[in-house]
């Protein structure tokens, strides 16, 4: 909308629903979010952490996305060619699980449909929930470049995934092997280490006695998983353990099964731990697997992929693993083999997706050799060329993980995902890895798909067109900042850095801004089971998007969890209403005023110069704080300036000139109020995009949308320290008079007499220049100022820095109450004097503190002492 269009008057109240739909449609239709329109400008890029197409976005997404939107809107207004690239993640296990659940409700399984038909169902699911996510993005007001939206299974990203897979395979960094992996018996797929959540469980430690074959005795082992003993192929002892040296090489008869197994010597065993003898189950324990490989032990798998015991489990075949445990322990007790059961608190792995207890399981899978990739990331970080973590403590968390990284199991036994580009020739037994699909009578493609995080690890550069040398890749990569939660530093952040360094020779982003989780008001993690989750759309429906955005962004500190409180959202809505009402008042006094009429290079009053000074300070502080990702502090600065300085003080002060007869003063104030409101809306826009656009479009302005309006900049010419000093004195006087009125229950409607004694000529001049303000805001029937003034016999008193106030309130004041009040004030001032004296007598403080700080403390002490003495003198006068 141009400045020349007729703008209807602002409604009495702000309607978030109407404004939000209107302005989001306007922004999208105008293509204001699209990158590439400023070819000569510096770029600023964020790629959105892609939400999973598994359902609705939650309040954690709202925090993550709002912080990114604040950054991108600010940089766009600062003139950068900004790209905020949206997209979604196919989320292999999570999405397939959801669709399979839906099929089960209809009495079907994916196997009933077959792979192709099942995948059609999943694509339908994806399209439905991608549309839902779009609607939620719009409701939140996110300024995303939809023209560049990506999906982790789209054609371009699939090409990138294959290219990475093949290149890593050709370098020997991807390999296929048989190893112990984390197995999810519910989802029936492999998991990587970081997809396993370890929970403390009250379990048991079972002590078992395995008999020696020659009948000469037994050897005792302990286990938390007795069902795996059915797959034992040895018992290991330390080679230097004198208790067992004579038994090394002896045979044991495995209870129940009757299989003979050897006693072996291996330094893996800790002599001092437990009995010093360890059962070895190579197919069901990662450490046992390594021991078994060293000693060429058989690998016996005793359960199938569903966690059901198989034929090698002997009499327990067909039983669930936990049912087997119960029956086996009972049988072992009856045979006298299980000699002791202890309560045992231990960590048990659970699937992050299904919640099932994870089974260490011997399986043929695909792996990425991570250590060679980690070396480059470690070198970059330690040389200062790595990413800057905010807060910096998370750099240690990141480094600790990559310095101890294990090979990554990347194959998943699913149908939804990037199918592994490997083909097996059944005629020759050969395996082929290829960028292109292969066909042939004897060729069959690997059924497995890649871990979701494999494609997500390429997100910063694959979304921009890699492996092709696209214009977007050249212009917008590397990206500037990644905004994400601390819970996926391992899952995602580290892996993006690994792949980016390997395939682009650059860090994928300059900064990593880590935020915490959104918890409920009591600090509990939100979850469906607890019923304490918050739907951001419900909050938007009730309070408006701006209120939710302001609360959630300014209530957060980098790296710290946020407690979500509805009363804080209400406060943010009240803040929005305060801005609206102040703007309505201002616009009622700007009728006919145009953008070209704004002129602040004229003679301005004290309040005008003061508010421009404060605006200038706010511009400086807000810009610095946003650049430092200090959103909570930014919110405090904006709130204090808008609510206190602009609304509570300046707008009230402006009424004198706006309603006065001095046309030059009125015109100057109109310019100032239009200028300040315009800049204020720009500053608040990244946090509250909708209400700021609505107000800005009513203000005199240039340009089509506040989204593209230039960001305010600090201007030294607007500094006005004299006006600040003057206003501070006036505001302190007004506050003091109003406080005294409140103490003695004298309403503002009742006029009072006010005597003001300035400390010197400078203060006297201030009082003279601002007599009308004092009369208006103190509500006086008579105002007398002068150095000659002495305190009346019966009056309320306020001793301020630079002036003394006397309110003769004969008939309205109780002298004894006034003395009591002054005595209390005397005690407070005495305590302040003693506090500062103690500080200044501290040799450590004086030795370390800058001279400026010491001088300020001395000035405070002198000021408190002067006020205290005057209060004491006044008490003496009242006592007569």
GROMACS .gro file of N, CA and C in nm, residues 104-231:
model
  384
  104UNK      N    1  -0.351  -5.097   1.011
  104UNK     CA    2  -0.395  -5.198   1.109
  104UNK      C    3  -0.538  -5.172   1.155
  105UNK      N    4  -0.573  -5.044   1.166
  105UNK     CA    5  -0.710  -5.009   1.205
  105UNK      C    6  -0.811  -5.056   1.099
  106UNK      N    7  -0.760  -5.072   0.974
  106UNK     CA    8  -0.846  -5.118   0.864
  106UNK      C    9  -0.828  -5.268   0.840
  107UNK      N   10  -0.754  -5.334   0.931
  107UNK     CA   11  -0.735  -5.478   0.920
  107UNK      C   12  -0.635  -5.519   0.814
  108UNK      N   13  -0.540  -5.431   0.780
  108UNK     CA   14  -0.441  -5.461   0.678
  108UNK      C   15  -0.299  -5.441   0.732
  109UNK      N   16  -0.202  -5.500   0.659
  109UNK     CA   17  -0.061  -5.473   0.686
  109UNK      C   18   0.003  -5.425   0.557
  110UNK      N   19   0.122  -5.373   0.568
  110UNK     CA   20   0.191  -5.327   0.447
  110UNK      C   21   0.220  -5.445   0.354
  111UNK      N   22   0.240  -5.561   0.413
  111UNK     CA   23   0.269  -5.679   0.331
  111UNK      C   24   0.148  -5.722   0.251
  112UNK      N   25   0.028  -5.693   0.301
  112UNK     CA   26  -0.094  -5.721   0.224
  112UNK      C   27  -0.097  -5.637   0.098
  113UNK      N   28  -0.049  -5.511   0.109
  113UNK     CA   29  -0.053  -5.420  -0.005
  113UNK      C   30   0.063  -5.443  -0.101
  114UNK      N   31   0.179  -5.477  -0.048
  114UNK     CA   32   0.300  -5.483  -0.129
  114UNK      C   33   0.371  -5.348  -0.126
  115UNK      N   34   0.498  -5.350  -0.163
  115UNK     CA   35   0.583  -5.231  -0.146
  115UNK      C   36   0.530  -5.110  -0.222
  116UNK      N   37   0.501  -5.125  -0.350
  116UNK     CA   38   0.462  -5.008  -0.431
  116UNK      C   39   0.330  -4.948  -0.384
  117UNK      N   40   0.231  -5.033  -0.359
  117UNK     CA   41   0.100  -4.983  -0.315
  117UNK      C   42   0.110  -4.919  -0.177
  118UNK      N   43   0.192  -4.979  -0.091
  118UNK     CA   44   0.211  -4.921   0.043
  118UNK      C   45   0.273  -4.782   0.032
  119UNK      N   46   0.375  -4.769  -0.054
  119UNK     CA   47   0.442  -4.639  -0.069
  119UNK      C   48   0.347  -4.533  -0.124
  120UNK      N   49   0.252  -4.573  -0.207
  120UNK     CA   50   0.150  -4.478  -0.255
  120UNK      C   51   0.069  -4.424  -0.137
  121UNK      N   52   0.037  -4.512  -0.043
  121UNK     CA   53  -0.036  -4.470   0.078
  121UNK      C   54   0.047  -4.371   0.161
  122UNK      N   55   0.179  -4.397   0.169
  122UNK     CA   56   0.264  -4.308   0.249
  122UNK      C   57   0.275  -4.172   0.180
  123UNK      N   58   0.285  -4.171   0.048
  123UNK     CA   59   0.290  -4.042  -0.023
  123UNK      C   60   0.161  -3.963  -0.002
  124UNK      N   61   0.048  -4.030   0.003
  124UNK     CA   62  -0.079  -3.962   0.033
  124UNK      C   63  -0.074  -3.899   0.172
  125UNK      N   64  -0.020  -3.976   0.267
  125UNK     CA   65  -0.003  -3.924   0.404
  125UNK      C   66   0.086  -3.800   0.402
  126UNK      N   67   0.199  -3.811   0.334
  126UNK     CA   68   0.295  -3.700   0.327
  126UNK      C   69   0.228  -3.574   0.272
  127UNK      N   70   0.152  -3.590   0.161
  127UNK     CA   71   0.089  -3.472   0.099
  127UNK      C   72  -0.010  -3.408   0.195
  128UNK      N   73  -0.084  -3.491   0.267
  128UNK     CA   74  -0.183  -3.437   0.362
  128UNK      C   75  -0.115  -3.357   0.472
  129UNK      N   76  -0.011  -3.414   0.532
  129UNK     CA   77   0.051  -3.347   0.646
  129UNK      C   78   0.145  -3.235   0.605
  130UNK      N   79   0.198  -3.241   0.483
  130UNK     CA   80   0.276  -3.128   0.433
  130UNK      C   81   0.185  -3.006   0.418
  131UNK      N   82   0.061  -3.028   0.372
  131UNK     CA   83  -0.036  -2.918   0.361
  131UNK      C   84  -0.068  -2.862   0.498
  132UNK      N   85  -0.082  -2.950   0.596
  132UNK     CA   86  -0.110  -2.905   0.733
  132UNK      C   87   0.005  -2.820   0.786
  133UNK      N   88   0.128  -2.864   0.761
  133UNK     CA   89   0.245  -2.789   0.805
  133UNK      C   90   0.249  -2.652   0.738
  134UNK      N   91   0.214  -2.645   0.609
  134UNK     CA   92   0.208  -2.515   0.540
  134UNK      C   93   0.111  -2.421   0.610
  135UNK      N   94  -0.006  -2.475   0.646
  135UNK     CA   95  -0.106  -2.392   0.714
  135UNK      C   96  -0.053  -2.342   0.847
  136UNK      N   97   0.019  -2.426   0.919
  136UNK     CA   98   0.074  -2.385   1.048
  136UNK      C   99   0.184  -2.281   1.031
  137UNK      N  100   0.269  -2.298   0.931
  137UNK     CA  101   0.371  -2.197   0.903
  137UNK      C  102   0.307  -2.061   0.879
  138UNK      N  103   0.198  -2.063   0.801
  138UNK     CA  104   0.128  -1.938   0.770
  138UNK      C  105   0.069  -1.876   0.896
  139UNK      N  106   0.007  -1.960   0.980
  139UNK     CA  107  -0.052  -1.909   1.104
  139UNK      C  108   0.053  -1.845   1.195
  140UNK      N  109   0.174  -1.900   1.193
  140UNK     CA  110   0.282  -1.846   1.277
  140UNK      C  111   0.345  -1.721   1.215
  141UNK      N  112   0.313  -1.693   1.088
  141UNK     CA  113   0.367  -1.573   1.024
  141UNK      C  114   0.509  -1.589   0.974
  142UNK      N  115   0.549  -1.709   0.936
  142UNK     CA  116   0.688  -1.734   0.899
  142UNK      C  117   0.718  -1.684   0.758
  143UNK      N  118   0.824  -1.606   0.743
  143UNK     CA  119   0.856  -1.544   0.614
  143UNK      C  120   0.948  -1.633   0.530
  144UNK      N  121   0.893  -1.747   0.490
  144UNK     CA  122   0.967  -1.849   0.418
  144UNK      C  123   0.961  -1.828   0.266
  145UNK      N  124   1.069  -1.864   0.199
  145UNK     CA  125   1.073  -1.856   0.052
  145UNK      C  126   1.015  -1.986  -0.004
  146UNK      N  127   0.883  -1.988  -0.025
  146UNK     CA  128   0.816  -2.110  -0.069
  146UNK      C  129   0.858  -2.153  -0.209
  147UNK      N  130   0.912  -2.061  -0.286
  147UNK     CA  131   0.953  -2.096  -0.422
  147UNK      C  132   1.070  -2.194  -0.422
  148UNK      N  133   1.138  -2.208  -0.309
  148UNK     CA  134   1.254  -2.296  -0.300
  148UNK      C  135   1.232  -2.413  -0.204
  149UNK      N  136   1.107  -2.442  -0.173
  149UNK     CA  137   1.078  -2.547  -0.075
  149UNK      C  138   1.129  -2.682  -0.122
  150UNK      N  139   1.181  -2.763  -0.026
  150UNK     CA  140   1.235  -2.896  -0.057
  150UNK      C  141   1.175  -3.002   0.035
  151UNK      N  142   1.189  -3.126  -0.010
  151UNK     CA  143   1.146  -3.243   0.068
  151UNK      C  144   1.257  -3.346   0.057
  152UNK      N  145   1.288  -3.415   0.166
  152UNK     CA  146   1.406  -3.502   0.166
  152UNK      C  147   1.395  -3.620   0.068
  153UNK      N  148   1.277  -3.644   0.014
  153UNK     CA  149   1.263  -3.751  -0.086
  153UNK      C  150   1.234  -3.695  -0.225
  154UNK      N  151   1.252  -3.563  -0.243
  154UNK     CA  152   1.227  -3.510  -0.378
  154UNK      C  153   1.342  -3.552  -0.470
  155UNK      N  154   1.322  -3.527  -0.599
  155UNK     CA  155   1.416  -3.578  -0.699
  155UNK      C  156   1.558  -3.526  -0.679
  156UNK      N  157   1.570  -3.396  -0.652
  156UNK     CA  158   1.702  -3.336  -0.636
  156UNK      C  159   1.776  -3.388  -0.514
  157UNK      N  160   1.705  -3.400  -0.402
  157UNK     CA  161   1.771  -3.449  -0.281
  157UNK      C  162   1.803  -3.598  -0.292
  158UNK      N  163   1.719  -3.672  -0.364
  158UNK     CA  164   1.748  -3.814  -0.386
  158UNK      C  165   1.876  -3.830  -0.468
  159UNK      N  166   1.895  -3.741  -0.563
  159UNK     CA  167   2.018  -3.744  -0.644
  159UNK      C  168   2.139  -3.717  -0.555
  160UNK      N  169   2.126  -3.621  -0.466
  160UNK     CA  170   2.236  -3.588  -0.375
  160UNK      C  171   2.268  -3.705  -0.282
  161UNK      N  172   2.165  -3.771  -0.232
  161UNK     CA  173   2.184  -3.885  -0.142
  161UNK      C  174   2.261  -3.996  -0.212
  162UNK      N  175   2.221  -4.025  -0.335
  162UNK     CA  176   2.292  -4.132  -0.410
  162UNK      C  177   2.438  -4.093  -0.435
  163UNK      N  178   2.458  -3.968  -0.470
  163UNK     CA  179   2.595  -3.922  -0.499
  163UNK      C  180   2.684  -3.939  -0.375
  164UNK      N  181   2.633  -3.901  -0.260
  164UNK     CA  182   2.709  -3.913  -0.135
  164UNK      C  183   2.734  -4.059  -0.101
  165UNK      N  184   2.629  -4.141  -0.115
  165UNK     CA  185   2.644  -4.283  -0.083
  165UNK      C  186   2.752  -4.346  -0.170
  166UNK      N  187   2.745  -4.322  -0.300
  166UNK     CA  188   2.838  -4.385  -0.393
  166UNK      C  189   2.980  -4.336  -0.368
  167UNK      N  190   2.996  -4.204  -0.347
  167UNK     CA  191   3.132  -4.151  -0.324
  167UNK      C  192   3.192  -4.206  -0.195
  168UNK      N  193   3.112  -4.214  -0.090
  168UNK     CA  194   3.164  -4.268   0.036
  168UNK      C  195   3.195  -4.417   0.021
  169UNK      N  196   3.113  -4.486  -0.055
  169UNK     CA  197   3.139  -4.629  -0.079
  169UNK      C  198   3.270  -4.647  -0.157
  170UNK      N  199   3.288  -4.563  -0.259
  170UNK     CA  200   3.409  -4.573  -0.341
  170UNK      C  201   3.535  -4.541  -0.260
  171UNK      N  202   3.520  -4.456  -0.159
  171UNK     CA  203   3.635  -4.422  -0.073
  171UNK      C  204   3.654  -4.523   0.041
  172UNK      N  205   3.566  -4.620   0.048
  172UNK     CA  206   3.575  -4.719   0.155
  172UNK      C  207   3.517  -4.671   0.287
  173UNK      N  208   3.445  -4.559   0.285
  173UNK     CA  209   3.387  -4.505   0.407
  173UNK      C  210   3.245  -4.555   0.431
  174UNK      N  211   3.184  -4.619   0.330
  174UNK     CA  212   3.060  -4.693   0.352
  174UNK      C  213   3.090  -4.839   0.321
  175UNK      N  214   3.048  -4.926   0.411
  175UNK     CA  215   3.074  -5.068   0.391
  175UNK      C  216   2.955  -5.148   0.444
  176UNK      N  217   2.948  -5.273   0.399
  176UNK     CA  218   2.843  -5.365   0.442
  176UNK      C  219   2.907  -5.475   0.526
  177UNK      N  220   2.852  -5.499   0.644
  177UNK     CA  221   2.914  -5.597   0.729
  177UNK      C  222   2.818  -5.655   0.831
  178UNK      N  223   2.862  -5.763   0.893
  178UNK     CA  224   2.781  -5.829   0.996
  178UNK      C  225   2.835  -5.788   1.132
  179UNK      N  226   2.753  -5.712   1.206
  179UNK     CA  227   2.797  -5.660   1.335
  179UNK      C  228   2.679  -5.659   1.431
  180UNK      N  229   2.711  -5.642   1.555
  180UNK     CA  230   2.605  -5.620   1.654
  180UNK      C  231   2.552  -5.479   1.638
  181UNK      N  232   2.421  -5.469   1.620
  181UNK     CA  233   2.358  -5.337   1.606
  181UNK      C  234   2.243  -5.326   1.707
  182UNK      N  235   2.187  -5.208   1.718
  182UNK     CA  236   2.068  -5.188   1.800
  182UNK      C  237   1.947  -5.229   1.717
  183UNK      N  238   1.869  -5.321   1.769
  183UNK     CA  239   1.755  -5.370   1.693
  183UNK      C  240   1.625  -5.336   1.766
  184UNK      N  241   1.531  -5.278   1.690
  184UNK     CA  242   1.399  -5.245   1.744
  184UNK      C  243   1.304  -5.358   1.706
  185UNK      N  244   1.268  -5.446   1.802
  185UNK     CA  245   1.182  -5.560   1.769
  185UNK      C  246   1.039  -5.518   1.733
  186UNK      N  247   0.997  -5.399   1.774
  186UNK     CA  248   0.861  -5.354   1.742
  186UNK      C  249   0.856  -5.304   1.597
  187UNK      N  250   0.949  -5.213   1.561
  187UNK     CA  251   0.954  -5.161   1.424
  187UNK      C  252   1.027  -5.256   1.330
  188UNK      N  253   1.097  -5.355   1.388
  188UNK     CA  254   1.174  -5.454   1.312
  188UNK      C  255   1.274  -5.387   1.218
  189UNK      N  256   1.354  -5.301   1.277
  189UNK     CA  257   1.457  -5.233   1.199
  189UNK      C  258   1.576  -5.204   1.287
  190UNK      N  259   1.690  -5.184   1.221
  190UNK     CA  260   1.810  -5.141   1.293
  190UNK      C  261   1.796  -4.995   1.334
  191UNK      N  262   1.870  -4.957   1.438
  191UNK     CA  263   1.876  -4.819   1.485
  191UNK      C  264   2.022  -4.781   1.500
  192UNK      N  265   2.050  -4.651   1.488
  192UNK     CA  266   2.185  -4.605   1.521
  192UNK      C  267   2.194  -4.584   1.671
  193UNK      N  268   2.316  -4.566   1.722
  193UNK     CA  269   2.335  -4.551   1.867
  193UNK      C  270   2.253  -4.437   1.924
  194UNK      N  271   2.244  -4.327   1.847
  194UNK     CA  272   2.177  -4.209   1.904
  194UNK      C  273   2.026  -4.211   1.886
  195UNK      N  274   1.974  -4.320   1.826
  195UNK     CA  275   1.829  -4.337   1.821
  195UNK      C  276   1.781  -4.424   1.938
  196UNK      N  277   1.874  -4.452   2.029
  196UNK     CA  278   1.843  -4.533   2.147
  196UNK      C  279   1.842  -4.443   2.270
  197UNK      N  280   1.732  -4.443   2.342
  197UNK     CA  281   1.721  -4.367   2.466
  197UNK      C  282   1.747  -4.462   2.583
  198UNK      N  283   1.842  -4.427   2.667
  198UNK     CA  284   1.875  -4.512   2.782
  198UNK      C  285   1.797  -4.464   2.905
  199UNK      N  286   1.723  -4.556   2.962
  199UNK     CA  287   1.640  -4.524   3.078
  199UNK      C  288   1.682  -4.612   3.196
  200UNK      N  289   1.679  -4.553   3.316
  200UNK     CA  290   1.710  -4.631   3.436
  200UNK      C  291   1.593  -4.722   3.470
  201UNK      N  292   1.623  -4.850   3.479
  201UNK     CA  293   1.519  -4.949   3.505
  201UNK      C  294   1.556  -5.030   3.630
  202UNK      N  295   1.456  -5.057   3.713
  202UNK     CA  296   1.476  -5.146   3.828
  202UNK      C  297   1.467  -5.290   3.777
  203UNK      N  298   1.583  -5.349   3.751
  203UNK     CA  299   1.586  -5.486   3.701
  203UNK      C  300   1.647  -5.579   3.802
  204UNK      N  301   1.707  -5.687   3.752
  204UNK     CA  302   1.769  -5.786   3.840
  204UNK      C  303   1.902  -5.832   3.783
  205UNK      N  304   1.990  -5.874   3.872
  205UNK     CA  305   2.117  -5.934   3.833
  205UNK      C  306   2.110  -6.082   3.875
  206UNK      N  307   2.121  -6.169   3.774
  206UNK     CA  308   2.105  -6.314   3.797
  206UNK      C  309   2.243  -6.380   3.802
  207UNK      N  310   2.272  -6.449   3.910
  207UNK     CA  311   2.399  -6.520   3.927
  207UNK      C  312   2.377  -6.667   3.890
  208UNK      N  313   2.454  -6.712   3.790
  208UNK     CA  314   2.436  -6.847   3.736
  208UNK      C  315   2.565  -6.929   3.754
  209UNK      N  316   2.549  -7.056   3.789
  209UNK     CA  317   2.663  -7.147   3.803
  209UNK      C  318   2.665  -7.245   3.686
  210UNK      N  319   2.768  -7.230   3.600
  210UNK     CA  320   2.783  -7.321   3.487
  210UNK      C  321   2.874  -7.438   3.529
  211UNK      N  322   2.828  -7.564   3.518
  211UNK     CA  323   2.909  -7.678   3.563
  211UNK      C  324   3.022  -7.712   3.465
  212UNK      N  325   3.138  -7.746   3.519
  212UNK     CA  326   3.249  -7.792   3.438
  212UNK      C  327   3.215  -7.932   3.383
  213UNK      N  328   3.260  -7.961   3.262
  213UNK     CA  329   3.228  -8.087   3.196
  213UNK      C  330   3.277  -8.208   3.276
  214UNK      N  331   3.397  -8.190   3.340
  214UNK     CA  332   3.456  -8.305   3.411
  214UNK      C  333   3.393  -8.328   3.548
  215UNK      N  334   3.296  -8.245   3.583
  215UNK     CA  335   3.225  -8.263   3.709
  215UNK      C  336   3.301  -8.215   3.830
  216UNK      N  337   3.412  -8.146   3.810
  216UNK     CA  338   3.496  -8.103   3.922
  216UNK      C  339   3.447  -7.976   3.990
  217UNK      N  340   3.344  -7.919   3.939
  217UNK     CA  341   3.296  -7.795   4.002
  217UNK      C  342   3.217  -7.709   3.903
  218UNK      N  343   3.217  -7.581   3.927
  218UNK     CA  344   3.142  -7.490   3.841
  218UNK      C  345   3.213  -7.355   3.836
  219UNK      N  346   3.167  -7.268   3.747
  219UNK     CA  347   3.216  -7.130   3.738
  219UNK      C  348   3.094  -7.039   3.739
  220UNK      N  349   3.100  -6.930   3.815
  220UNK     CA  350   2.984  -6.843   3.834
  220UNK      C  351   2.994  -6.719   3.746
  221UNK      N  352   2.884  -6.688   3.678
  221UNK     CA  353   2.873  -6.566   3.596
  221UNK      C  354   2.748  -6.491   3.641
  222UNK      N  355   2.737  -6.366   3.601
  222UNK     CA  356   2.618  -6.286   3.634
  222UNK      C  357   2.569  -6.215   3.508
  223UNK      N  358   2.437  -6.201   3.496
  223UNK     CA  359   2.380  -6.137   3.377
  223UNK      C  360   2.250  -6.068   3.413
  224UNK      N  361   2.218  -5.965   3.337
  224UNK     CA  362   2.087  -5.898   3.351
  224UNK      C  363   1.989  -5.951   3.247
  225UNK      N  364   2.040  -6.026   3.149
  225UNK     CA  365   1.957  -6.078   3.040
  225UNK      C  366   1.978  -6.231   3.030
  226UNK      N  367   1.922  -6.307   3.123
  226UNK     CA  368   1.949  -6.452   3.126
  226UNK      C  369   1.908  -6.524   2.998
  227UNK      N  370   1.806  -6.471   2.924
  227UNK     CA  371   1.763  -6.540   2.803
  227UNK      C  372   1.874  -6.550   2.698
  228UNK      N  373   1.973  -6.458   2.706
  228UNK     CA  374   2.081  -6.464   2.606
  228UNK      C  375   2.179  -6.577   2.635
  229UNK      N  376   2.174  -6.637   2.754
  229UNK     CA  377   2.268  -6.747   2.785
  229UNK      C  378   2.249  -6.864   2.689
  230UNK      N  379   2.129  -6.870   2.630
  230UNK     CA  380   2.102  -6.979   2.537
  230UNK      C  381   2.191  -6.969   2.413
  231UNK      N  382   2.249  -6.847   2.392
  231UNK     CA  383   2.340  -6.827   2.280
  231UNK      C  384   2.484  -6.814   2.323
   0.00000   0.00000   0.00000
